[in-house]
């Protein structure tokens, strides 16, 4: 099944991806980066799944209950129409912690017309389908176990018979729960009550969003998705809930995105602040503070959702991969990379936090000052850049830009918080040197654009961020020229490539975040009509749930990369807001 044909549910601990055929084909328990329980998504024969599906031929479509993360799949057959409601209870307390201690997946079948013969297939495969999972089937429950992991399925049918009929107005309920080692009856899980509580929560959460406009449905769906990608026990955000969905079908650009990138999380926070969603921002700042104070100048570009530093990359050669794209990877070797832009992103979000919250504590202040000092010493060193090159290290323009941002925001913090011990004069001197270097050595005067790196002629979409961080105004001739060069060189069918060439095998697709950057630039340059035309074109590539992957094939519109992708929806939110 195409990745485009999946919806997502979750409880801010983990998620499940559910296809239009009623099959849960991806789920990791108990948290985002745990080993998979269902992984049919990356191995359709051996990965494991849990399907509820009509026996006879059908058509189906998916939609969310309005302003919620509750998914409805409607099956139409010759004999009737039946709805499948999927949700994971999320009933947070005042600290955003889910009061449902163990993740549960509730699946409700409701026959709306006639009667429908159904069947279920429950085939979990613990630990990325490595080794055998023991299945014990009884009339009342099914128990799946491996080593010290256990999961149970209960329902109001005879589970030792996989086929059953649902008649008009009848309901059949299934609950899948992980971590409890004893059987519980269906009544214990209070599906109807949890459904109402979860629905009420999502509806009240979306009511906090500050936006009314043409793209309200797209913006709200993006915000709901970003909330699903938050890990409420710590406040961290994952970049995407999947691993190894290829950026190029049949190629090797297959990465594990189930971790917290400092950059992605900061971009998410900026979007949440603009939407008026302050509690999520506070929770992340609490997580980031803990990590930054612990690691200081050794802060990494990415972490596990609880702040784990070590994320070793491993290839699972026994899995066939999505679309036969190998290898399947778990862990991410990029966690050891040097990417200088993260210092700017950290200082930028802390400056935003102070704007809204007023202050930071002494320990955090000392660490932020040490990060600025580190930037002053290291800004000219080569790094892997925003696109995480694994061998091709350069003096990237974007890395230089964000080093300038780090010092610039540090100067702002020093002024607003009266950091009398800050070496203001020296910081200003280094910031001016970085600025001069970018304007001289990262600018192609002959062709009129900011380049990917110093003394390099490559066009790179990250140059679109130069005005967004206030380095130059949007009406600066160099900005205007760069935007047009990006359009002419990297834009095709409304989608923007990150760059033209890199070190990896295969050709990647249009990068959605870059496409939204272009739209935001056009909007802020005053070209609103052109920006709206571009946005409408990009939105036409989304699935019917208004969800996006990381990239889109520029020739046929196929979804590429991990899905759903936070970066894409962050960019969408910001470009929609820029049109107001």
Coordinates of C-alpha atoms in Angstrom, one line a residue:
X1 CA 0.0 0.0 0.0
X2 CA 1.2 3.5 -0.8
X3 CA 2.4 5.6 2.2
X4 CA -0.1 8.2 1.0
X5 CA -3.0 5.8 1.9
X6 CA -2.3 5.9 5.6
X7 CA -3.8 7.8 8.5
X8 CA -2.2 8.3 11.9
X9 CA -3.5 8.1 15.5
X10 CA -1.5 8.5 18.7
X11 CA -1.4 9.4 22.4
X12 CA 1.8 11.5 22.6
X13 CA 3.8 8.4 23.6
X14 CA 3.7 6.6 20.3
X15 CA 1.5 6.3 17.1
X16 CA -0.1 3.8 14.8
X17 CA -0.3 4.1 11.0
X18 CA -3.6 2.7 9.7
X19 CA -4.2 2.0 6.0
X20 CA -7.4 2.5 4.0
X21 CA -7.8 -1.3 4.2
X22 CA -8.2 -1.1 8.0
X23 CA -4.7 -2.5 8.7
X24 CA -2.4 -1.2 11.4
X25 CA 0.9 -1.6 9.5
X26 CA 3.2 0.4 11.7
X27 CA 3.3 0.8 15.5
X28 CA 6.2 0.9 18.0
X29 CA 5.4 0.3 21.7
X30 CA 5.6 1.7 24.3
X31 CA 7.2 4.8 22.7
X32 CA 8.1 6.3 19.3
X33 CA 11.6 4.9 19.1
X34 CA 10.8 1.5 20.6
X35 CA 11.1 -1.7 18.5
X36 CA 8.1 -2.2 16.2
X37 CA 5.2 -4.5 17.0
X38 CA 3.6 -4.0 13.6
X39 CA 6.0 -3.3 10.7
X40 CA 4.2 -4.4 7.6
X41 CA 4.9 -0.9 6.3
X42 CA 8.6 -1.8 5.8
X43 CA 8.1 -5.6 5.1
X44 CA 4.7 -6.5 3.7
X45 CA 5.2 -10.2 4.1
X46 CA 6.9 -10.5 7.5
X47 CA 6.6 -7.2 9.3
X48 CA 3.3 -7.9 11.2
X49 CA -0.1 -6.1 11.1
X50 CA -3.6 -6.0 12.7
X51 CA -6.3 -5.7 10.1
X52 CA -10.1 -5.3 10.3
X53 CA -11.5 -5.6 6.8
X54 CA -14.7 -6.6 4.9
X55 CA -14.5 -10.1 3.4
X56 CA -16.1 -9.2 0.1
X57 CA -14.9 -6.5 -2.4
X58 CA -15.2 -3.0 -1.1
X59 CA -14.3 0.6 -1.6
X60 CA -13.0 2.7 1.3
X61 CA -12.0 6.2 2.3
X62 CA -10.6 7.8 5.4
X63 CA -11.3 11.1 7.3
X64 CA -10.7 12.5 10.7
X65 CA -13.5 13.4 13.0
X66 CA -13.4 17.2 12.8
X67 CA -10.6 18.9 14.8
X68 CA -9.4 15.6 16.3
X69 CA -6.9 12.8 15.8
X70 CA -9.6 10.2 15.8
X71 CA -9.6 8.4 12.4
X72 CA -12.7 7.1 10.6
X73 CA -12.4 4.5 7.7
X74 CA -15.6 3.9 5.8
X75 CA -16.0 0.6 3.9
X76 CA -18.8 0.3 1.3
X77 CA -19.7 -3.2 0.0
X78 CA -22.6 -4.6 -2.0
X79 CA -24.4 -5.6 1.2
X80 CA -23.8 -2.6 3.4
X81 CA -21.7 0.3 4.8
X82 CA -19.6 0.0 7.9
X83 CA -17.4 2.6 9.7
X84 CA -14.2 1.8 11.6
X85 CA -13.3 4.3 14.3
X86 CA -9.7 4.2 15.5
X87 CA -8.2 6.2 18.3
X88 CA -5.6 6.0 21.1
X89 CA -6.9 7.5 24.4
X90 CA -5.2 10.8 25.2
X91 CA -6.6 12.3 28.4
X92 CA -3.9 14.6 29.8
X93 CA -3.5 16.0 33.3
X94 CA -2.4 19.5 34.1
X95 CA 1.2 18.6 33.2
X96 CA 0.2 17.2 29.8
X97 CA 0.8 13.6 31.0
X98 CA -1.6 11.0 29.7
X99 CA -3.6 9.6 32.6
X100 CA -3.9 6.4 30.6
X101 CA -0.7 4.7 31.9
X102 CA -0.3 2.1 29.1
X103 CA -0.9 2.8 25.4
X104 CA -4.2 1.4 24.1
X105 CA -5.6 1.2 20.6
X106 CA -9.4 1.2 20.5
X107 CA -11.1 0.1 17.3
X108 CA -14.9 0.4 16.9
X109 CA -16.9 -1.0 14.0
X110 CA -20.4 0.5 13.4
X111 CA -22.6 -0.8 10.7
X112 CA -24.4 2.2 9.1
X113 CA -26.4 0.3 6.4
X114 CA -27.3 -3.3 5.7
X115 CA -24.9 -5.8 7.1
X116 CA -21.2 -6.5 6.4
X117 CA -19.2 -9.7 6.7
X118 CA -15.9 -8.9 8.3
X119 CA -12.7 -10.7 9.3
X120 CA -9.7 -9.8 11.4
X121 CA -6.1 -10.8 11.1
X122 CA -4.0 -10.2 14.2
X123 CA -0.3 -10.9 13.4
X124 CA 2.0 -8.9 15.7
X125 CA 5.8 -9.3 15.3
X126 CA 7.8 -8.0 18.2
X127 CA 11.3 -6.4 17.9
X128 CA 11.2 -5.4 14.2
X129 CA 9.9 -8.9 13.3
X130 CA 13.2 -10.5 14.5
X131 CA 12.6 -14.1 15.8
X132 CA 9.3 -15.6 16.8
X133 CA 6.4 -14.0 18.6
X134 CA 4.3 -16.4 20.7
X135 CA 0.5 -16.1 20.0
X136 CA -2.0 -17.6 22.4
X137 CA -5.6 -17.5 21.1
X138 CA -8.7 -18.0 23.3
X139 CA -12.4 -17.1 22.9
X140 CA -12.1 -14.0 25.1
X141 CA -8.6 -12.7 24.3
X142 CA -5.4 -13.1 22.3
X143 CA -2.1 -12.8 24.0
X144 CA 1.1 -12.0 22.1
X145 CA 4.5 -12.2 23.8
X146 CA 8.2 -12.3 23.2
X147 CA 10.8 -12.2 25.9
X148 CA 9.4 -9.9 28.6
X149 CA 7.1 -8.0 26.2
X150 CA 3.3 -8.7 26.2
X151 CA 0.3 -7.4 24.4
X152 CA -3.3 -8.4 24.5
X153 CA -6.3 -8.1 22.1
X154 CA -9.8 -8.3 23.5
X155 CA -13.2 -7.7 21.7
X156 CA -16.9 -8.5 21.9
X157 CA -16.7 -11.2 19.3
X158 CA -15.5 -14.8 19.6
X159 CA -11.8 -14.2 18.9
X160 CA -11.1 -17.8 18.0
X161 CA -13.2 -17.3 14.9
X162 CA -11.7 -14.5 12.7
X163 CA -14.9 -14.1 10.6
X164 CA -17.9 -12.3 11.9
X165 CA -20.9 -10.3 10.7
X166 CA -21.9 -6.8 11.8
X167 CA -25.6 -5.9 11.2
X168 CA -27.2 -2.5 10.9
X169 CA -26.6 -0.4 14.0
X170 CA -24.5 -3.1 15.6
X171 CA -21.2 -2.2 17.2
X172 CA -18.1 -4.4 17.6
X173 CA -15.3 -3.2 19.7
X174 CA -11.7 -4.2 19.9
X175 CA -9.0 -3.0 22.4
X176 CA -5.3 -3.7 22.0
X177 CA -3.3 -3.0 25.0
X178 CA 0.4 -3.3 25.8
X179 CA 2.3 -3.8 29.1
X180 CA -0.4 -5.3 31.3
X181 CA 0.2 -9.0 31.9
X182 CA -3.3 -10.0 33.1
X183 CA -6.5 -10.3 31.1
X184 CA -9.0 -7.5 31.5
X185 CA -12.6 -7.5 30.2
X186 CA -13.8 -5.1 27.6
X187 CA -15.8 -3.1 30.2
X188 CA -12.7 -2.4 32.1
X189 CA -11.4 -0.2 29.3
X190 CA -14.5 2.0 29.0
X191 CA -14.1 2.6 25.3
X192 CA -17.1 4.9 25.0
X193 CA -16.1 7.1 27.9
X194 CA -12.5 7.3 26.7
X195 CA -13.7 8.1 23.2
X196 CA -15.7 11.0 24.4
X197 CA -12.9 12.3 26.7
X198 CA -10.3 12.0 23.9
X199 CA -12.6 13.7 21.4
X200 CA -13.4 16.5 23.8
X201 CA -9.7 17.0 24.5
X202 CA -8.7 17.4 20.8
X203 CA -11.6 19.7 20.1
X204 CA -10.8 22.0 23.0
X205 CA -7.1 21.9 22.1
X206 CA -7.8 23.1 18.5
X207 CA -10.0 25.8 19.9
X208 CA -6.9 27.5 21.4
X209 CA -5.4 28.0 17.9
X210 CA -5.2 31.6 16.9
X211 CA -6.1 31.6 13.2
X212 CA -9.1 32.1 11.0
X213 CA -8.6 32.1 7.3
X214 CA -8.8 30.4 4.0
X215 CA -6.5 27.5 5.0
X216 CA -8.0 26.8 8.4
X217 CA -8.5 23.1 7.8
X218 CA -4.9 22.6 6.5
X219 CA -3.4 24.6 9.4
X220 CA -5.4 22.8 12.1
X221 CA -4.6 19.3 10.7
X222 CA -0.9 20.3 10.7
X223 CA -1.0 21.5 14.3
X224 CA -2.8 18.3 15.3
X225 CA -0.1 16.3 13.6
X226 CA 2.7 18.2 15.3
X227 CA 1.0 17.6 18.7
X228 CA 0.8 13.9 17.9
X229 CA 4.6 13.9 17.3
X230 CA 5.3 15.3 20.8
X231 CA 6.4 12.9 23.5
X232 CA 4.5 14.2 26.5
X233 CA 6.6 12.4 29.3
X234 CA 9.6 14.7 28.4
X235 CA 8.3 17.4 26.1
X236 CA 10.4 16.4 23.1
X237 CA 9.2 16.2 19.5
X238 CA 10.1 13.5 17.0
X239 CA 10.8 14.5 13.4
X240 CA 8.6 11.7 12.1
X241 CA 7.1 8.5 13.5
X242 CA 8.6 6.1 10.9
X243 CA 11.9 4.8 9.8
X244 CA 13.4 4.1 6.3
X245 CA 10.6 5.3 4.1
X246 CA 12.8 6.0 1.1
X247 CA 13.6 9.5 -0.2
X248 CA 14.3 7.7 -3.5
X249 CA 12.4 4.5 -4.3
X250 CA 14.8 1.6 -4.7
X251 CA 17.7 3.7 -3.3
X252 CA 19.6 3.9 -0.1
X253 CA 18.3 7.3 1.3
X254 CA 16.5 5.5 4.1
X255 CA 16.8 7.0 7.5
X256 CA 15.3 6.7 11.0
X257 CA 13.5 9.9 12.0
X258 CA 12.0 8.7 15.3
X259 CA 14.2 11.0 17.3
X260 CA 14.3 14.6 18.5
X261 CA 16.3 17.0 16.3
X262 CA 17.1 20.2 18.0
X263 CA 16.5 22.1 14.7
X264 CA 13.1 20.5 13.9
X265 CA 11.9 20.9 17.5
X266 CA 12.8 24.6 17.5
X267 CA 11.0 25.1 14.2
X268 CA 8.0 23.3 15.8
X269 CA 8.1 25.6 18.8
X270 CA 8.2 28.7 16.6
X271 CA 5.0 27.5 14.9
X272 CA 3.3 26.7 18.2
X273 CA 4.2 30.1 19.6
X274 CA 2.7 31.8 16.5
X275 CA -0.5 29.7 17.0
X276 CA -0.8 30.6 20.6
X277 CA -0.1 27.1 21.9
X278 CA 2.2 28.0 24.8
X279 CA 2.0 24.9 27.0
X280 CA 3.7 22.7 24.4
X281 CA 6.4 25.3 24.1
X282 CA 6.9 25.4 27.8
X283 CA 7.2 21.6 28.0
X284 CA 9.8 21.5 25.2
X285 CA 11.8 24.3 26.8
X286 CA 11.9 22.3 30.0
X287 CA 13.3 19.3 28.1
X288 CA 15.7 21.4 26.1
X289 CA 17.0 23.2 29.2
X290 CA 17.8 19.8 30.8
X291 CA 19.7 18.6 27.8
X292 CA 21.5 21.8 27.1
X293 CA 22.7 22.3 30.7
X294 CA 23.8 18.6 30.9
X295 CA 25.8 18.7 27.6
X296 CA 26.9 22.3 27.3
X297 CA 29.1 22.9 24.2
X298 CA 28.8 19.1 23.5
X299 CA 25.1 19.5 22.7
X300 CA 24.1 17.2 19.9
X301 CA 22.0 17.9 16.8
X302 CA 19.6 15.1 17.9
X303 CA 18.6 13.0 20.9
X304 CA 16.3 10.1 21.9
X305 CA 13.0 11.3 23.2
X306 CA 14.2 11.1 26.8
X307 CA 17.5 12.9 26.0
X308 CA 19.5 9.8 25.1
X309 CA 22.8 10.7 23.5
X310 CA 23.8 7.4 21.9
X311 CA 21.7 6.5 18.9
X312 CA 23.8 3.9 17.1
X313 CA 22.8 3.2 13.5
X314 CA 22.1 -0.4 12.5
X315 CA 20.9 -2.0 9.3
X316 CA 18.1 -4.7 9.5
X317 CA 19.1 -6.6 6.4
X318 CA 16.4 -9.3 6.9
X319 CA 13.6 -6.7 6.2
X320 CA 12.7 -6.1 2.6
X321 CA 12.1 -2.4 3.0
X322 CA 9.3 -0.1 1.9
X323 CA 8.9 -0.6 -1.9
X324 CA 11.9 -2.9 -1.8
X325 CA 14.2 0.0 -0.8
X326 CA 17.1 -1.2 1.3
X327 CA 18.6 -0.9 3.8
X328 CA 16.1 -0.6 6.7
X329 CA 17.9 1.4 9.4
X330 CA 17.2 1.9 13.1
X331 CA 19.2 4.5 15.0
X332 CA 20.8 7.4 13.2
X333 CA 24.5 7.9 12.7
X334 CA 24.0 11.7 12.1
X335 CA 23.8 12.1 15.9
X336 CA 27.6 12.4 16.0
X337 CA 27.7 15.0 13.3
X338 CA 28.8 18.6 13.8
X339 CA 26.2 21.0 12.5
X340 CA 26.9 24.6 13.5
X341 CA 23.4 25.8 12.8
X342 CA 21.9 24.3 16.0
X343 CA 23.6 27.0 18.1
X344 CA 21.6 29.6 16.3
X345 CA 18.4 27.7 16.5
X346 CA 18.9 27.2 20.3
X347 CA 19.6 30.8 21.0
X348 CA 16.8 31.9 18.7
X349 CA 14.2 29.9 20.5
X350 CA 15.5 30.9 23.9
X351 CA 15.2 34.5 22.8
X352 CA 11.6 33.9 21.8
X353 CA 11.0 32.1 25.1
X354 CA 12.2 35.1 27.0
X355 CA 10.0 37.4 24.9
X356 CA 6.9 35.4 26.0
X357 CA 8.0 34.3 29.5
X358 CA 10.3 37.0 30.7
X359 CA 13.4 35.3 32.1
X360 CA 15.8 32.3 32.2
X361 CA 17.7 30.9 35.2
X362 CA 21.3 31.4 36.0
X363 CA 22.4 27.9 35.0
X364 CA 20.9 28.2 31.6
X365 CA 22.3 31.6 31.1
X366 CA 25.8 30.3 31.8
X367 CA 25.4 27.5 29.3
X368 CA 24.0 29.8 26.6
X369 CA 26.9 32.2 27.1
X370 CA 29.3 29.2 26.7
X371 CA 27.6 28.2 23.4
X372 CA 28.0 31.8 22.1
X373 CA 31.7 31.6 23.1
X374 CA 32.0 28.3 21.3
X375 CA 30.5 29.8 18.2
X376 CA 32.9 32.7 18.3
X377 CA 35.8 30.2 18.1
X378 CA 34.4 27.6 15.8
X379 CA 32.1 29.3 13.3
X380 CA 34.7 29.0 10.4
X381 CA 35.1 25.2 10.8
X382 CA 33.6 22.9 8.2
X383 CA 30.5 20.9 9.3
X384 CA 27.9 18.6 7.8
X385 CA 25.3 21.3 7.3
X386 CA 21.6 21.4 7.6
X387 CA 21.2 18.6 5.1
X388 CA 23.4 16.3 7.1
X389 CA 26.0 15.4 4.5
X390 CA 27.9 12.3 5.7
X391 CA 31.2 12.9 3.9
X392 CA 30.9 16.3 2.1
X393 CA 31.8 18.7 4.8
X394 CA 32.0 22.4 3.9
X395 CA 31.8 26.0 5.2
X396 CA 28.1 26.1 4.6
X397 CA 26.3 29.4 4.1
X398 CA 23.4 28.3 6.3
X399 CA 25.8 27.2 9.1
X400 CA 27.5 30.7 8.9
X401 CA 24.1 32.4 9.0
X402 CA 23.0 30.5 12.1
X403 CA 26.3 31.2 13.9
X404 CA 25.5 34.9 13.2
X405 CA 22.0 34.3 14.6
X406 CA 23.4 32.7 17.7
X407 CA 25.5 35.8 18.5
X408 CA 22.8 38.2 17.4
X409 CA 20.2 36.6 19.7
X410 CA 22.8 36.3 22.5
X411 CA 23.3 40.1 22.2
X412 CA 19.5 40.5 22.4
X413 CA 19.3 38.3 25.5
X414 CA 22.2 40.2 27.1
X415 CA 20.4 43.5 26.6
X416 CA 16.9 42.4 27.7
X417 CA 18.1 40.4 30.7
X418 CA 21.0 42.7 31.7
X419 CA 23.9 40.3 31.3
X420 CA 26.5 42.7 32.6
X421 CA 29.2 40.0 32.4
X422 CA 28.6 39.4 28.7
X423 CA 31.5 40.4 26.4
X424 CA 29.3 42.5 24.2
X425 CA 32.1 44.3 22.2
X426 CA 33.8 41.0 21.3
X427 CA 30.5 39.3 20.4
X428 CA 29.6 42.2 18.1
X429 CA 33.0 42.1 16.4
X430 CA 32.7 38.3 15.6
X431 CA 29.1 38.8 14.4
X432 CA 30.2 41.6 12.1
X433 CA 33.0 39.4 10.7
X434 CA 30.6 36.5 10.0
X435 CA 28.2 39.0 8.3
X436 CA 31.0 40.3 6.1
X437 CA 32.1 36.8 5.2
X438 CA 28.6 35.8 4.1
X439 CA 28.1 38.9 2.1
X440 CA 31.5 38.5 0.3
X441 CA 32.3 34.9 0.1
X442 CA 28.9 33.3 0.1
X443 CA 27.5 35.6 -2.6
X444 CA 27.9 34.8 -6.3
X445 CA 28.1 38.4 -7.7
X446 CA 28.2 37.2 -11.3
X447 CA 24.9 35.1 -11.2
X448 CA 23.3 37.0 -8.3
X449 CA 22.5 34.5 -5.5
X450 CA 23.7 33.3 -2.1
X451 CA 25.5 30.0 -2.6
X452 CA 25.4 26.7 -0.7
X453 CA 28.9 27.3 0.8
X454 CA 31.8 29.7 0.8
X455 CA 33.5 30.0 -2.6
X456 CA 31.0 27.5 -4.1
X457 CA 28.5 28.0 -6.9
X458 CA 25.9 25.5 -5.9
X459 CA 22.3 26.7 -5.5
X460 CA 20.7 25.7 -2.2
X461 CA 17.2 26.3 -0.9
X462 CA 18.4 27.0 2.6
X463 CA 19.5 30.4 1.3
X464 CA 15.8 31.3 1.5
X465 CA 16.2 31.6 5.3
X466 CA 18.6 34.5 5.1
X467 CA 15.8 37.1 5.3
X468 CA 13.6 35.0 7.6
X469 CA 16.2 35.3 10.4
X470 CA 16.6 39.1 9.8
X471 CA 20.1 38.9 8.3
X472 CA 18.8 41.0 5.3
X473 CA 15.4 42.5 4.7
X474 CA 13.0 40.8 2.2
X475 CA 13.3 43.8 -0.2
X476 CA 17.1 43.6 -0.4
X477 CA 18.1 43.1 -4.1
X478 CA 20.3 40.2 -3.1
X479 CA 17.4 38.4 -1.4
X480 CA 15.1 39.1 -4.3
X481 CA 17.7 37.8 -6.8
X482 CA 18.4 34.7 -4.7
X483 CA 14.7 33.8 -4.5
X484 CA 14.3 34.1 -8.3
X485 CA 17.4 31.9 -8.9
X486 CA 16.0 29.3 -6.5
X487 CA 12.8 29.4 -8.4
X488 CA 14.5 29.1 -11.8
X489 CA 17.0 26.4 -10.7
X490 CA 15.3 24.2 -8.1
X491 CA 11.6 24.6 -8.7
X492 CA 9.6 22.2 -10.8
X493 CA 5.8 21.6 -10.8
X494 CA 5.4 23.8 -7.8
X495 CA 8.0 21.8 -5.7
X496 CA 11.4 22.9 -4.6
X497 CA 14.5 20.7 -4.5
X498 CA 17.0 21.3 -1.7
X499 CA 19.9 21.4 -4.2
X500 CA 20.8 19.7 -7.5
X501 CA 23.5 17.2 -6.4
X502 CA 24.8 15.5 -3.3
X503 CA 26.8 12.4 -2.2
X504 CA 24.0 9.9 -1.9
X505 CA 22.7 7.3 -4.4
X506 CA 19.5 8.1 -6.3
X507 CA 17.5 11.2 -7.0
X508 CA 15.4 12.7 -4.3
X509 CA 12.1 14.5 -4.7
X510 CA 10.8 18.0 -4.1
X511 CA 11.4 18.9 -0.5
X512 CA 8.2 20.2 1.0
X513 CA 9.8 22.4 3.7
X514 CA 11.8 24.2 1.0
X515 CA 8.6 24.6 -1.1
X516 CA 6.9 26.3 1.9
X517 CA 10.0 28.5 2.5
X518 CA 9.7 29.8 -1.0
X519 CA 6.0 30.6 -0.5
X520 CA 6.8 32.4 2.7
X521 CA 9.5 34.5 1.0
X522 CA 7.2 35.4 -1.9
X523 CA 4.5 36.4 0.6
X524 CA 6.8 38.6 2.7
X525 CA 8.3 40.1 -0.5
X526 CA 4.7 41.4 -1.3
X527 CA 3.9 38.8 -4.0
X528 CA 0.8 37.5 -2.2
X529 CA -1.0 36.3 -5.4
X530 CA 2.0 34.4 -6.6
X531 CA 2.5 32.9 -3.1
X532 CA -1.1 31.7 -2.9
X533 CA -0.9 30.1 -6.4
X534 CA 2.3 28.2 -5.3
X535 CA 0.6 27.2 -2.0
X536 CA -2.5 25.9 -3.7
X537 CA -0.3 23.9 -6.1
X538 CA 1.7 22.3 -3.2
X539 CA -1.5 21.6 -1.3
X540 CA -2.8 19.7 -4.3
X541 CA -0.1 17.0 -3.6
X542 CA -1.4 16.2 -0.1
X543 CA -3.5 13.1 0.6
X544 CA -7.2 13.4 1.5
X545 CA -6.3 13.6 5.2
X546 CA -4.2 16.8 4.5
X547 CA -1.0 15.0 5.5
X548 CA 2.4 15.2 3.9
X549 CA 5.6 13.1 3.8
X550 CA 9.0 14.7 3.7
X551 CA 9.3 14.9 -0.1
X552 CA 7.1 14.5 -3.3
X553 CA 8.3 13.0 -6.5
X554 CA 8.3 16.0 -8.9
X555 CA 7.2 13.9 -11.9
X556 CA 4.4 11.7 -10.5
X557 CA 3.4 13.1 -7.1
X558 CA 4.4 10.0 -5.2
X559 CA 5.1 10.5 -1.4
X560 CA 8.8 10.0 -0.5
X561 CA 10.5 10.0 2.8
X562 CA 9.3 9.4 6.3
X563 CA 5.6 10.1 7.0
X564 CA 4.0 12.1 8.3
X565 CA 6.8 14.6 8.5
X566 CA 7.0 17.4 11.1
X567 CA 9.3 19.6 8.9
X568 CA 6.7 19.7 6.1
X569 CA 3.8 20.6 8.4
X570 CA 5.9 23.2 10.3
X571 CA 6.7 24.9 6.9
X572 CA 3.0 24.7 5.9
X573 CA 1.9 26.4 9.2
X574 CA 4.4 29.2 8.9
X575 CA 3.7 30.0 5.2
X576 CA -0.1 30.0 5.9
X577 CA 0.4 32.5 8.7
X578 CA 2.7 34.6 6.5
X579 CA -0.3 35.2 4.2
X580 CA -2.4 36.9 6.9

